[in-house]
């Protein structure tokens, strides 16, 4: 809760209610008693104004030979919490010691979609709205960017490829200076109700709630080889390249099950990551699932709009990747529309 103080030696004209205790050490003032008035615009997204009256402790060294002055102070309290506590689902290994496996389609009858467990942990997740510029692809592994898409419908794959792919490529070139960008695929996620975080079609999925990284280094290199010619892939892989995921809400702000991203610098590369086989109908890829670590630093942009995007590193040579997961934000207003989002994976080649 952000607090800013303005001091005045004049009496406010507001009626004060009963005295309440306050933590005087927070402001380095030797205080005794205080009062407050009801908030103006209590349910507004804007900061709420309180008027407080602070009485200085006459026993303090500076005031020992003086009368006890009264300070009338206005406090601005930001009603949007800077950090929320929420549950994230972390990896728990298979009981039989086998390599973890996850099907990316409906598995054969009698075969579980995954052979490992997920364990929920409550973690702090910081709302970085107003501090977006302090985070970047090469430092934290992700970046928040303002960008308005000309494409609005997001209902037809062919139209998405025709309209949204080119502007996404141009955005990434502009932001990274990439000499070449290849867009691999896109995924639409439309949650339909409580508990609907599973698949509802090959390109229409619910929110992904387990903490994960989309691709391991092995899978990232194979992805480049899959989408480029053999000669070009060999040449590109000699130089710096990144695979970057571009995530955007569609239709309305993503208040429902927003995306949380983990600062790459808080990840223990040797202890936190577990390779998981990602089984497709025609091939096997590989992702990282993530073990719980209390040092992880989680961030999100509360109320992220369709005019704001999250760029996150799937594979890179500086900030190597970004663990991420959707989460149930306890500050989401009741009745908020279900989350709808699109994400595209792009390979960026650098000169």
Short mmCIF file of C-alpha atoms in Angstrom, two decimals:
data_model
loop_
_atom_site.label_atom_id
_atom_site.label_comp_id
_atom_site.label_asym_id
_atom_site.label_seq_id
_atom_site.Cartn_x
_atom_site.Cartn_y
_atom_site.Cartn_z
CA UNK A 1 0.00 0.00 0.00
CA UNK A 2 1.68 3.20 -1.19
CA UNK A 3 1.41 6.15 1.20
CA UNK A 4 2.29 9.79 0.51
CA UNK A 5 2.03 12.49 3.20
CA UNK A 6 1.26 16.20 2.92
CA UNK A 7 1.63 18.24 6.15
CA UNK A 8 -0.30 21.38 7.03
CA UNK A 9 -0.41 23.64 10.09
CA UNK A 10 -4.03 24.55 9.37
CA UNK A 11 -7.08 22.81 10.75
CA UNK A 12 -9.02 20.81 8.16
CA UNK A 13 -12.74 21.41 8.09
CA UNK A 14 -13.63 17.70 8.09
CA UNK A 15 -15.23 15.90 11.01
CA UNK A 16 -12.86 13.33 12.48
CA UNK A 17 -14.04 9.98 13.77
CA UNK A 18 -12.68 8.00 16.70
CA UNK A 19 -8.97 7.87 17.37
CA UNK A 20 -7.05 4.91 15.98
CA UNK A 21 -3.58 3.59 16.62
CA UNK A 22 -0.93 3.99 13.90
CA UNK A 23 2.64 2.79 13.52
CA UNK A 24 4.64 5.95 14.21
CA UNK A 25 8.05 4.49 13.32
CA UNK A 26 7.01 4.18 9.70
CA UNK A 27 7.24 7.94 9.30
CA UNK A 28 10.04 8.67 11.80
CA UNK A 29 7.65 10.85 13.80
CA UNK A 30 7.16 10.50 17.59
CA UNK A 31 3.35 10.31 17.51
CA UNK A 32 0.74 9.73 20.19
CA UNK A 33 -2.83 10.03 18.87
CA UNK A 34 -4.45 10.25 15.50
CA UNK A 35 -7.85 10.49 13.84
CA UNK A 36 -9.24 9.79 10.40
CA UNK A 37 -12.16 10.50 8.08
CA UNK A 38 -13.96 8.25 5.65
CA UNK A 39 -12.40 7.83 2.23
CA UNK A 40 -13.44 9.79 -0.82
CA UNK A 41 -14.05 7.54 -3.81
CA UNK A 42 -13.45 4.39 -1.81
CA UNK A 43 -14.34 2.04 -4.66
CA UNK A 44 -12.61 4.02 -7.39
CA UNK A 45 -9.46 2.81 -9.15
CA UNK A 46 -7.92 6.18 -8.34
CA UNK A 47 -6.00 6.71 -5.08
CA UNK A 48 -8.12 7.28 -2.01
CA UNK A 49 -7.64 10.40 0.13
CA UNK A 50 -7.67 10.25 3.91
CA UNK A 51 -7.19 13.15 6.31
CA UNK A 52 -5.34 12.31 9.49
CA UNK A 53 -4.43 14.32 12.56
CA UNK A 54 -1.14 13.42 14.26
CA UNK A 55 -0.12 14.67 17.71
CA UNK A 56 3.63 14.81 18.31
CA UNK A 57 4.93 13.14 21.47
CA UNK A 58 6.12 15.94 23.82
CA UNK A 59 8.55 13.56 25.51
CA UNK A 60 10.73 13.44 22.42
CA UNK A 61 14.06 15.25 22.64
CA UNK A 62 13.11 17.93 20.16
CA UNK A 63 9.78 18.72 21.81
CA UNK A 64 10.60 18.27 25.50
CA UNK A 65 10.48 22.00 26.29
CA UNK A 66 7.67 22.88 23.92
CA UNK A 67 3.94 22.52 23.74
CA UNK A 68 2.63 19.49 21.86
CA UNK A 69 1.87 20.70 18.34
CA UNK A 70 -0.74 19.07 16.14
CA UNK A 71 0.10 18.14 12.56
CA UNK A 72 -2.77 17.79 10.11
CA UNK A 73 -1.74 15.35 7.43
CA UNK A 74 -3.41 14.21 4.22
CA UNK A 75 -2.55 10.67 3.19
CA UNK A 76 -2.95 9.27 -0.30
CA UNK A 77 -3.41 5.52 -0.19
CA UNK A 78 -3.30 3.59 -3.44
CA UNK A 79 -6.23 1.15 -3.31
CA UNK A 80 -4.59 -1.25 -5.77
CA UNK A 81 -2.30 -3.49 -3.69
CA UNK A 82 1.27 -3.57 -4.94
CA UNK A 83 1.51 -7.29 -4.14
CA UNK A 84 -1.08 -10.05 -3.90
CA UNK A 85 -0.82 -13.51 -2.40
CA UNK A 86 -1.96 -16.20 -4.80
CA UNK A 87 -1.61 -19.91 -5.44
CA UNK A 88 0.68 -21.27 -8.17
CA UNK A 89 1.00 -24.92 -9.21
CA UNK A 90 4.58 -26.22 -9.08
CA UNK A 91 6.08 -29.52 -10.24
CA UNK A 92 6.11 -32.70 -8.18
CA UNK A 93 7.97 -35.69 -9.72
CA UNK A 94 6.49 -38.99 -10.92
CA UNK A 95 6.35 -41.54 -8.13
CA UNK A 96 7.94 -44.25 -10.30
CA UNK A 97 11.03 -42.18 -11.14
CA UNK A 98 10.27 -42.04 -14.87
CA UNK A 99 10.82 -38.97 -17.03
CA UNK A 100 7.88 -36.55 -16.73
CA UNK A 101 5.51 -36.58 -19.71
CA UNK A 102 2.62 -34.39 -20.85
CA UNK A 103 0.29 -35.01 -23.79
CA UNK A 104 -0.52 -31.98 -25.94
CA UNK A 105 -3.62 -33.73 -27.27
CA UNK A 106 -6.17 -36.21 -25.96
CA UNK A 107 -4.07 -39.23 -24.96
CA UNK A 108 -4.91 -42.85 -25.79
CA UNK A 109 -7.64 -44.41 -23.69
CA UNK A 110 -6.39 -45.36 -20.25
CA UNK A 111 -3.29 -43.18 -20.48
CA UNK A 112 -3.17 -40.14 -18.15
CA UNK A 113 -2.51 -36.76 -19.76
CA UNK A 114 0.53 -36.38 -17.50
CA UNK A 115 2.49 -38.76 -15.27
CA UNK A 116 3.55 -36.26 -12.60
CA UNK A 117 1.78 -34.14 -10.01
CA UNK A 118 1.35 -30.44 -9.35
CA UNK A 119 1.54 -28.96 -5.86
CA UNK A 120 0.08 -25.57 -5.01
CA UNK A 121 2.16 -22.99 -3.17
CA UNK A 122 1.06 -19.55 -2.04
CA UNK A 123 3.44 -16.90 -3.36
CA UNK A 124 3.60 -13.08 -3.48
CA UNK A 125 2.99 -11.67 -6.96
CA UNK A 126 3.87 -8.01 -7.49
CA UNK A 127 1.68 -5.72 -9.58
CA UNK A 128 4.23 -3.71 -11.58
CA UNK A 129 1.82 -1.23 -13.14
CA UNK A 130 3.63 2.11 -13.13
CA UNK A 131 7.02 0.35 -13.03
CA UNK A 132 6.87 -1.44 -16.38
CA UNK A 133 9.95 0.36 -17.69
CA UNK A 134 12.17 -1.24 -15.03
CA UNK A 135 11.83 -4.67 -16.69
CA UNK A 136 13.23 -5.85 -20.02
CA UNK A 137 13.85 -8.99 -22.06
CA UNK A 138 17.59 -8.98 -21.33
CA UNK A 139 17.31 -8.32 -17.58
CA UNK A 140 14.19 -9.98 -16.18
CA UNK A 141 13.38 -12.13 -19.23
CA UNK A 142 10.12 -10.35 -19.98
CA UNK A 143 8.88 -6.92 -20.96
CA UNK A 144 5.54 -5.07 -20.92
CA UNK A 145 4.86 -3.00 -24.04
CA UNK A 146 2.03 -0.74 -25.15
CA UNK A 147 0.84 -1.74 -28.63
CA UNK A 148 -2.54 -1.52 -30.35
CA UNK A 149 -3.34 -4.26 -32.83
CA UNK A 150 -5.26 -3.51 -36.00
CA UNK A 151 -6.72 -7.02 -35.81
CA UNK A 152 -9.67 -7.24 -33.40
CA UNK A 153 -11.73 -10.38 -34.07
CA UNK A 154 -9.31 -13.27 -33.36
CA UNK A 155 -11.88 -15.82 -34.48
CA UNK A 156 -10.43 -17.06 -37.77
CA UNK A 157 -7.00 -18.69 -38.05
CA UNK A 158 -6.51 -17.60 -41.64
CA UNK A 159 -7.32 -13.97 -40.79
CA UNK A 160 -5.03 -14.08 -37.77
CA UNK A 161 -2.15 -15.31 -39.93
CA UNK A 162 -2.92 -12.73 -42.61
CA UNK A 163 -3.29 -9.69 -40.33
CA UNK A 164 -1.85 -10.39 -36.89
CA UNK A 165 1.29 -12.29 -37.84
CA UNK A 166 2.87 -9.48 -39.92
CA UNK A 167 2.28 -6.78 -37.29
CA UNK A 168 3.64 -9.06 -34.56
CA UNK A 169 6.79 -9.66 -36.60
CA UNK A 170 7.27 -5.93 -37.17
CA UNK A 171 6.76 -5.18 -33.48
CA UNK A 172 9.43 -7.67 -32.48
CA UNK A 173 11.87 -6.38 -35.08
CA UNK A 174 11.36 -2.84 -33.79
CA UNK A 175 11.83 -3.79 -30.14
CA UNK A 176 14.79 -6.14 -30.51
CA UNK A 177 16.58 -5.04 -33.67
CA UNK A 178 16.28 -8.57 -35.04
CA UNK A 179 17.49 -9.10 -38.60
CA UNK A 180 14.92 -11.83 -39.14
CA UNK A 181 11.78 -12.94 -37.31
CA UNK A 182 9.95 -16.19 -38.04
CA UNK A 183 6.55 -16.68 -36.43
CA UNK A 184 6.02 -20.34 -35.52
CA UNK A 185 2.42 -20.61 -34.35
CA UNK A 186 -0.33 -19.07 -32.26
CA UNK A 187 -2.59 -20.23 -29.45
CA UNK A 188 -5.97 -18.79 -28.46
CA UNK A 189 -7.05 -19.21 -24.87
CA UNK A 190 -10.69 -18.66 -23.92
CA UNK A 191 -11.76 -19.68 -20.45
CA UNK A 192 -15.42 -20.68 -20.28
CA UNK A 193 -16.14 -21.22 -16.61
CA UNK A 194 -14.92 -22.27 -13.19
CA UNK A 195 -12.35 -25.02 -13.56
CA UNK A 196 -12.20 -24.68 -17.34
CA UNK A 197 -8.45 -24.46 -17.68
CA UNK A 198 -8.00 -27.50 -19.89
CA UNK A 199 -8.11 -27.90 -23.64
CA UNK A 200 -11.21 -26.97 -25.64
CA UNK A 201 -9.65 -27.53 -29.05
CA UNK A 202 -6.18 -27.63 -30.63
CA UNK A 203 -5.89 -23.83 -30.72
CA UNK A 204 -8.52 -22.90 -28.12
CA UNK A 205 -7.34 -23.64 -24.62
CA UNK A 206 -8.02 -22.58 -21.10
CA UNK A 207 -5.47 -20.71 -19.01
CA UNK A 208 -2.24 -22.67 -18.34
CA UNK A 209 -2.00 -22.76 -14.55
CA UNK A 210 1.18 -24.79 -13.94
CA UNK A 211 4.52 -23.00 -13.62
CA UNK A 212 6.47 -23.84 -16.76
CA UNK A 213 8.87 -22.73 -19.50
CA UNK A 214 7.63 -23.40 -23.02
CA UNK A 215 10.82 -24.97 -24.38
CA UNK A 216 14.13 -26.38 -23.20
CA UNK A 217 17.33 -25.41 -25.10
CA UNK A 218 17.16 -28.73 -26.97
CA UNK A 219 13.57 -28.07 -28.04
CA UNK A 220 14.38 -24.47 -29.00
CA UNK A 221 17.14 -25.56 -31.37
CA UNK A 222 14.89 -28.25 -32.84
CA UNK A 223 12.16 -25.65 -33.32
CA UNK A 224 14.50 -23.50 -35.41
CA UNK A 225 15.43 -26.53 -37.52
CA UNK A 226 11.74 -27.35 -37.94
CA UNK A 227 10.83 -23.96 -39.42
CA UNK A 228 13.95 -23.05 -41.42
CA UNK A 229 15.83 -24.83 -44.16
CA UNK A 230 18.72 -27.01 -43.06
CA UNK A 231 21.35 -24.56 -44.32
CA UNK A 232 19.68 -21.45 -42.89
CA UNK A 233 19.04 -23.13 -39.55
CA UNK A 234 22.70 -24.15 -39.30
CA UNK A 235 23.78 -20.58 -40.03
CA UNK A 236 21.29 -18.95 -37.65
CA UNK A 237 22.19 -21.26 -34.79
CA UNK A 238 25.80 -20.06 -34.97
CA UNK A 239 24.65 -16.57 -33.96
CA UNK A 240 22.56 -15.11 -31.21
CA UNK A 241 18.90 -16.00 -31.46
CA UNK A 242 15.87 -15.87 -29.23
CA UNK A 243 12.46 -17.46 -29.17
CA UNK A 244 10.01 -14.94 -27.77
CA UNK A 245 6.38 -15.39 -26.80
CA UNK A 246 4.09 -12.41 -27.41
CA UNK A 247 1.01 -12.56 -25.15
CA UNK A 248 -1.99 -10.24 -25.45
CA UNK A 249 -5.51 -10.10 -23.96
CA UNK A 250 -8.27 -9.91 -26.55
CA UNK A 251 -11.72 -8.32 -26.34
CA UNK A 252 -11.31 -6.96 -22.77
CA UNK A 253 -8.75 -6.54 -19.95
CA UNK A 254 -7.47 -9.81 -18.47
CA UNK A 255 -8.71 -9.45 -14.90
CA UNK A 256 -9.74 -13.11 -14.77
CA UNK A 257 -6.78 -15.52 -14.39
CA UNK A 258 -4.07 -13.08 -15.54
CA UNK A 259 -0.57 -14.16 -16.52
CA UNK A 260 2.22 -14.07 -13.92
CA UNK A 261 5.85 -14.05 -15.05
CA UNK A 262 8.90 -14.93 -12.97
CA UNK A 263 12.03 -12.78 -12.99
CA UNK A 264 14.73 -14.90 -14.60
CA UNK A 265 17.31 -13.61 -12.11
CA UNK A 266 15.46 -15.29 -9.23
CA UNK A 267 15.58 -18.78 -10.77
CA UNK A 268 18.15 -21.37 -9.68
CA UNK A 269 19.16 -22.88 -13.03
CA UNK A 270 20.65 -26.01 -11.45
CA UNK A 271 17.86 -26.83 -9.01
CA UNK A 272 14.52 -25.45 -10.22
CA UNK A 273 14.07 -26.87 -13.74
CA UNK A 274 12.77 -30.27 -14.79
CA UNK A 275 12.68 -31.36 -18.49
CA UNK A 276 9.27 -32.73 -19.48
CA UNK A 277 8.46 -34.60 -22.70
CA UNK A 278 5.69 -32.76 -24.54
CA UNK A 279 3.95 -35.35 -26.71
CA UNK A 280 2.34 -34.24 -30.00
CA UNK A 281 0.52 -36.53 -32.43
CA UNK A 282 3.54 -36.51 -34.78
CA UNK A 283 6.56 -35.69 -32.62
CA UNK A 284 7.87 -35.24 -29.08
CA UNK A 285 9.00 -31.84 -27.86
CA UNK A 286 10.40 -30.83 -24.50
CA UNK A 287 9.45 -28.18 -21.95
CA UNK A 288 10.63 -27.24 -18.47
CA UNK A 289 8.38 -27.62 -15.48
CA UNK A 290 9.50 -25.74 -12.41
CA UNK A 291 10.02 -26.82 -8.80
CA UNK A 292 8.99 -24.50 -6.00
CA UNK A 293 11.60 -22.04 -4.80
CA UNK A 294 10.68 -19.32 -2.26
CA UNK A 295 13.25 -17.03 -3.92
CA UNK A 296 11.18 -16.74 -7.11
CA UNK A 297 10.14 -13.14 -7.85
CA UNK A 298 6.72 -13.09 -9.52
CA UNK A 299 5.26 -10.11 -11.40
CA UNK A 300 2.07 -9.25 -13.25
CA UNK A 301 0.33 -6.25 -14.76
CA UNK A 302 -3.05 -5.92 -13.10
CA UNK A 303 -5.88 -5.26 -15.53
CA UNK A 304 -3.65 -5.69 -18.58
CA UNK A 305 -5.59 -4.50 -21.64
CA UNK A 306 -5.68 -5.54 -25.32
CA UNK A 307 -3.48 -2.47 -25.95
CA UNK A 308 -0.73 -3.96 -23.76
CA UNK A 309 1.39 -7.03 -24.50
CA UNK A 310 3.81 -9.20 -22.57
CA UNK A 311 6.97 -10.27 -24.36
CA UNK A 312 8.66 -13.19 -22.61
CA UNK A 313 11.82 -15.05 -23.49
CA UNK A 314 11.21 -18.73 -24.22
CA UNK A 315 14.87 -19.27 -25.12
CA UNK A 316 17.71 -16.77 -25.26
CA UNK A 317 21.41 -16.28 -24.69
CA UNK A 318 21.20 -13.46 -22.12
CA UNK A 319 18.07 -13.89 -20.02
CA UNK A 320 17.60 -17.53 -20.97
CA UNK A 321 13.87 -18.03 -20.33
CA UNK A 322 10.81 -16.90 -18.38
CA UNK A 323 8.81 -19.24 -16.12
CA UNK A 324 5.16 -18.26 -16.18
CA UNK A 325 1.66 -19.36 -15.16
CA UNK A 326 -1.89 -18.08 -15.02
CA UNK A 327 -3.22 -17.44 -11.52
CA UNK A 328 -6.45 -16.57 -9.74
CA UNK A 329 -6.03 -12.93 -8.70
CA UNK A 330 -7.80 -12.32 -5.36
CA UNK A 331 -8.41 -8.68 -6.35
CA UNK A 332 -10.41 -9.57 -9.48
CA UNK A 333 -13.85 -7.95 -9.21
CA UNK A 334 -16.75 -10.37 -8.99
CA UNK A 335 -18.44 -10.85 -12.35
CA UNK A 336 -15.38 -9.99 -14.44
CA UNK A 337 -15.52 -11.55 -17.92
CA UNK A 338 -13.59 -14.75 -18.47
CA UNK A 339 -10.08 -14.31 -19.78
CA UNK A 340 -9.45 -14.38 -23.52
CA UNK A 341 -5.93 -14.10 -24.90
CA UNK A 342 -3.70 -14.89 -27.85
CA UNK A 343 -0.04 -15.79 -27.78
CA UNK A 344 2.37 -16.22 -30.66
CA UNK A 345 5.84 -17.78 -30.59
CA UNK A 346 8.48 -16.10 -32.70
CA UNK A 347 12.09 -16.95 -33.48
CA UNK A 348 14.33 -13.89 -33.76
CA UNK A 349 17.67 -14.00 -35.54
CA UNK A 350 20.25 -11.30 -34.76
CA UNK A 351 23.09 -10.02 -36.95
#
